[in-house]
Coordinates of N, CA and C in Angstrom, one line a residue:
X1 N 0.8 -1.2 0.0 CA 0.0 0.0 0.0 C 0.9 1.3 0.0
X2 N 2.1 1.2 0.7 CA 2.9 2.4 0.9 C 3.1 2.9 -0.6
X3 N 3.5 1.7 -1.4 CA 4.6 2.0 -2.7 C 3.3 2.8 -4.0
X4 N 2.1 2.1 -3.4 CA 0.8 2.7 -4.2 C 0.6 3.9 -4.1
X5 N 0.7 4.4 -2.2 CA 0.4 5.5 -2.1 C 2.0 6.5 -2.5
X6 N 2.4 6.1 -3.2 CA 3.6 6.9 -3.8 C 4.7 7.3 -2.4
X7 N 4.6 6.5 -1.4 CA 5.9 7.1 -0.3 C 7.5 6.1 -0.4
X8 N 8.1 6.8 -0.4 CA 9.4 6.2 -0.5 C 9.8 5.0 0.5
X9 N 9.5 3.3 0.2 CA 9.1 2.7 1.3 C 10.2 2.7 1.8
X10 N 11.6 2.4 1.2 CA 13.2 2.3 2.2 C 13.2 3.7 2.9
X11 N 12.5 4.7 2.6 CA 12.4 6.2 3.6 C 12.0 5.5 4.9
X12 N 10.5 4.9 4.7 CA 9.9 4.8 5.8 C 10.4 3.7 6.7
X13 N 11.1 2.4 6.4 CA 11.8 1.7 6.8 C 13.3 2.1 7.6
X14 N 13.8 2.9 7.1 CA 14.7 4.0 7.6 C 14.3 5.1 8.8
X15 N 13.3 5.1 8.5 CA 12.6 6.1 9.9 C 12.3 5.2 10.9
X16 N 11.8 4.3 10.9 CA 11.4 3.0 11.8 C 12.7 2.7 12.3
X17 N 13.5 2.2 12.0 CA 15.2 1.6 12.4 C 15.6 3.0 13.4
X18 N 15.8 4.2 13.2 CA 15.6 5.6 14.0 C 15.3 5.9 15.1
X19 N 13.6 5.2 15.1 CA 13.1 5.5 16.8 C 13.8 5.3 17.5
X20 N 14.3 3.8 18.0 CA 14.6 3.3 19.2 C 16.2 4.4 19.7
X21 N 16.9 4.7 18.4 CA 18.1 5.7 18.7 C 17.9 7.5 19.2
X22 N 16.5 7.6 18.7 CA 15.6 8.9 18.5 C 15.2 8.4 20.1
X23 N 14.6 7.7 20.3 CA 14.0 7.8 21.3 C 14.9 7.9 23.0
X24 N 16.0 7.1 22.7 CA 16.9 6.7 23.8 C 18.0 7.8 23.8
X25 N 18.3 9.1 22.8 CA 19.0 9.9 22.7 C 18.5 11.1 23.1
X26 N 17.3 11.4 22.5 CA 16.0 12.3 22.6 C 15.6 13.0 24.2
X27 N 15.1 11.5 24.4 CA 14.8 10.8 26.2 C 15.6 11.4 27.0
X28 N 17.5 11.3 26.9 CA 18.5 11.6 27.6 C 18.4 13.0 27.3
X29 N 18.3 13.4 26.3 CA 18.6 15.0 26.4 C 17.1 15.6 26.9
X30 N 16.6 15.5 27.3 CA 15.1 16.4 28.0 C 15.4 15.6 29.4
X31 N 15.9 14.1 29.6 CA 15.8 13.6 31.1 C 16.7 15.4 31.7
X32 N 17.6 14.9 31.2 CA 19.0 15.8 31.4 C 19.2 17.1 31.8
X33 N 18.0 17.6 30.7 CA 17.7 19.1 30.8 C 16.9 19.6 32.1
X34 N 15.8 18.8 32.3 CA 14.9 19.1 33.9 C 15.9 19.1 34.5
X35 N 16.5 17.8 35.0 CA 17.4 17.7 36.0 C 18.7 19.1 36.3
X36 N 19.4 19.3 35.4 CA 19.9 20.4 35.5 C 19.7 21.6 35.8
X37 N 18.4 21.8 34.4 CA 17.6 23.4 35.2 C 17.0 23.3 36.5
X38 N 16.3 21.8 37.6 CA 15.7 21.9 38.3 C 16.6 22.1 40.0
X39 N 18.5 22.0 39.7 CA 18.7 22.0 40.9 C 19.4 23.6 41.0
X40 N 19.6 23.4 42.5 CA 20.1 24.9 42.9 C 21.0 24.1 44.2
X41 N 21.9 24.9 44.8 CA 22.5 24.8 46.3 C 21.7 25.5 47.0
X42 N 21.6 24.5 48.4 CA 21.4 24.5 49.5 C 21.4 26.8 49.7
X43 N 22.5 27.3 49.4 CA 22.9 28.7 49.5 C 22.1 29.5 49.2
X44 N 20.8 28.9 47.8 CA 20.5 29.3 46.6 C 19.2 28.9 47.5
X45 N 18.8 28.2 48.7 CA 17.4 27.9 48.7 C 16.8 26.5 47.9
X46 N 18.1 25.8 47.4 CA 17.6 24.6 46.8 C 17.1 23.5 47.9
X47 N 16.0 22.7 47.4 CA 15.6 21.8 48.0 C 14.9 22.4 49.2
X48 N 14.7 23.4 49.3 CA 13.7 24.5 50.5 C 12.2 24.2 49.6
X49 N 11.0 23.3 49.7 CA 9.8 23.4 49.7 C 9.0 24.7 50.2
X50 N 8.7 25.6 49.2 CA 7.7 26.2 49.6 C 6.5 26.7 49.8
X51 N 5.9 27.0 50.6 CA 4.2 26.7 50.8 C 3.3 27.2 49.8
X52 N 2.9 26.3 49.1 CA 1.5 26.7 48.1 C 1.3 25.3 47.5
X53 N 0.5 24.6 46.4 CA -0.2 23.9 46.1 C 0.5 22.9 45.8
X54 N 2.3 22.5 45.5 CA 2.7 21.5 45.1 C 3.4 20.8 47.2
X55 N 3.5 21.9 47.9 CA 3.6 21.2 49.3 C 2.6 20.8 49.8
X56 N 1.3 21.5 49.6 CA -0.3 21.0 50.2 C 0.0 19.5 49.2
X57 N 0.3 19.6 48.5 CA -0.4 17.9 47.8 C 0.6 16.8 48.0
X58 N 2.2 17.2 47.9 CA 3.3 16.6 48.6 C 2.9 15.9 49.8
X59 N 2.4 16.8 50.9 CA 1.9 16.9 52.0 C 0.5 15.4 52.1
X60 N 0.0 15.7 51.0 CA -1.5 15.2 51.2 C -1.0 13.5 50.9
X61 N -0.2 14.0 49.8 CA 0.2 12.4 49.3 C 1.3 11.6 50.3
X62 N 1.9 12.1 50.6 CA 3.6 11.8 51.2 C 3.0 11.6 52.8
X63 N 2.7 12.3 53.3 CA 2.5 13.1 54.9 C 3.7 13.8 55.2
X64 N 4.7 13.7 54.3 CA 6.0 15.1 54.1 C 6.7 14.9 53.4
X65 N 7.4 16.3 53.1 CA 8.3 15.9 52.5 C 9.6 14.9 52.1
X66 N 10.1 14.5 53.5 CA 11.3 13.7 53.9 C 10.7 12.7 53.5
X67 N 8.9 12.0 53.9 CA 8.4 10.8 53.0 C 8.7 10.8 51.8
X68 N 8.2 11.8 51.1 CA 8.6 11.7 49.4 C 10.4 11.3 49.2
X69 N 10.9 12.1 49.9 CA 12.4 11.7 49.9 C 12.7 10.0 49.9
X70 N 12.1 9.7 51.1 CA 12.5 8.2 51.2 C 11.7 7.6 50.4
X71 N 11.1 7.6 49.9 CA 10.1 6.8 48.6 C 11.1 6.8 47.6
X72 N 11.3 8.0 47.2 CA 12.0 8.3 45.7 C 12.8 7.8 45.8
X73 N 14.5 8.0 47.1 CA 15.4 7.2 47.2 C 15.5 5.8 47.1
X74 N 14.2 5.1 47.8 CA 14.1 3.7 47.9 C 14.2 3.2 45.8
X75 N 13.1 3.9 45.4 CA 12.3 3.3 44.3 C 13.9 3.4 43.4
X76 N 14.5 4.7 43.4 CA 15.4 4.6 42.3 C 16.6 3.9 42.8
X77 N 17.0 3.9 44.3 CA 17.9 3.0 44.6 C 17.5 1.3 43.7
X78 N 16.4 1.0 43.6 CA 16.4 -0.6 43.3 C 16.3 -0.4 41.9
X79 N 16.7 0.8 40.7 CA 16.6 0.7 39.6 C 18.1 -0.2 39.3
X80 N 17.9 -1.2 38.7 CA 19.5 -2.0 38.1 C 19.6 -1.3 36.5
X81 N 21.0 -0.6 36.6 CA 21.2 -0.4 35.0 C 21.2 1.1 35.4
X82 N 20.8 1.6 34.2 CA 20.2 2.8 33.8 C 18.7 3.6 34.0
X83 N 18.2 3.9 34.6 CA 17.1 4.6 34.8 C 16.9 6.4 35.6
X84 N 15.6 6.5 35.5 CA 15.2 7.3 36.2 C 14.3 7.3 37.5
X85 N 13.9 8.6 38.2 CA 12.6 8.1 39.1 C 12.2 9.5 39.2
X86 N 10.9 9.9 39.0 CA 10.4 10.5 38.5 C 9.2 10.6 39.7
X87 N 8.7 12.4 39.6 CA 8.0 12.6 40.5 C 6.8 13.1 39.6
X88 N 5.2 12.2 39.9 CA 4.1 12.6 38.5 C 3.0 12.4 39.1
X89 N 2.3 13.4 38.2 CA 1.0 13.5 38.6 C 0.2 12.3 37.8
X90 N -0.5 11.4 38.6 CA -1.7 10.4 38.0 C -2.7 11.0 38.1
X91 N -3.4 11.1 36.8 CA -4.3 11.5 36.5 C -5.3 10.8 36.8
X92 N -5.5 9.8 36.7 CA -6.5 8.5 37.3 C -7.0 8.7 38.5
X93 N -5.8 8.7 39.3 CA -5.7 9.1 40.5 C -6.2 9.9 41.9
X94 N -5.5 11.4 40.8 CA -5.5 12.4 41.3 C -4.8 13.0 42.5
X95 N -3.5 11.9 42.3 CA -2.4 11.8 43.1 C -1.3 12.1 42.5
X96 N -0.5 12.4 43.4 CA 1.3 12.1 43.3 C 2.0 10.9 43.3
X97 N 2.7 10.4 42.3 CA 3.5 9.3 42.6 C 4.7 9.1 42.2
X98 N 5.4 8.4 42.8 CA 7.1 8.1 42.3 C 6.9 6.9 41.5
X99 N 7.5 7.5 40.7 CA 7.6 6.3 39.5 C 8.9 5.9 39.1
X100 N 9.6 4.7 38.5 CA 10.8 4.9 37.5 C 10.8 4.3 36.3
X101 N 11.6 4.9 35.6 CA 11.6 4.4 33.8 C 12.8 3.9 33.8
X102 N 12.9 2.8 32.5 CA 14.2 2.2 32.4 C 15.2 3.0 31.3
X103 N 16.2 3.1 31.3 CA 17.1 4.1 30.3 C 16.6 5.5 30.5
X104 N 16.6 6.1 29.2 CA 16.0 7.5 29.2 C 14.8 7.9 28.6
X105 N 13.6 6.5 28.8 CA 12.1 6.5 28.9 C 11.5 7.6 29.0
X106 N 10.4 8.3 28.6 CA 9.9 9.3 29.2 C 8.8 8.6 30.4
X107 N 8.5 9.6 31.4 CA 7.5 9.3 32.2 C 6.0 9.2 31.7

């Protein structure tokens, strides 16, 4: 059907072979990027939670902060290899959860 509908099918087969490199390269550079722009020192106020709607829900989900700490530490300490652990909103939910992805997966 491709070659009917006039598309270059070794193109498209060539794009397909791509993802998994697109995606595991792609993945790393946006994992990479939060992470960087998201830290500060201790000097700077980093890691200081401050009060408005993402500590109320921290709060609601976790019962504190230092919970959410030990969750996340636990979950990404038992990642083997390469991963992430990831702090997300479920929408199902309507909670907070720690999650982790393997390599540089998105969440």
């Amino acid at each position: 059907k491709l070659q009917s509908a006039g598309a270059d099918v070794s193109a498209v087969k060539e794009a397909i072979k791509l993802q998994s490199a697109l995606k595991f390269n792609g993945g790393g550079h946006i994992n990479h990027s939060l992470f960087w722009k998201n830290l500060a020192p201790a000097s700077k106020e980093g890691g200081k939670l401050e009060a408005g709607p993402l500590k109320d829900t921290i709060e609601r989900d976790f019962g504190s902060l230092e919970n959410l700490k030990k969750e996340l530490n636990a979950k990404t300490a038992a990642v083997q290899g390469s991963g992430w652990g990831w702090l997300g909103w479920n929408q199902a939910t309507k909670k907070l959860e720690v999650v982790t992805t393997a390599n540089q997966d998105p969440l």
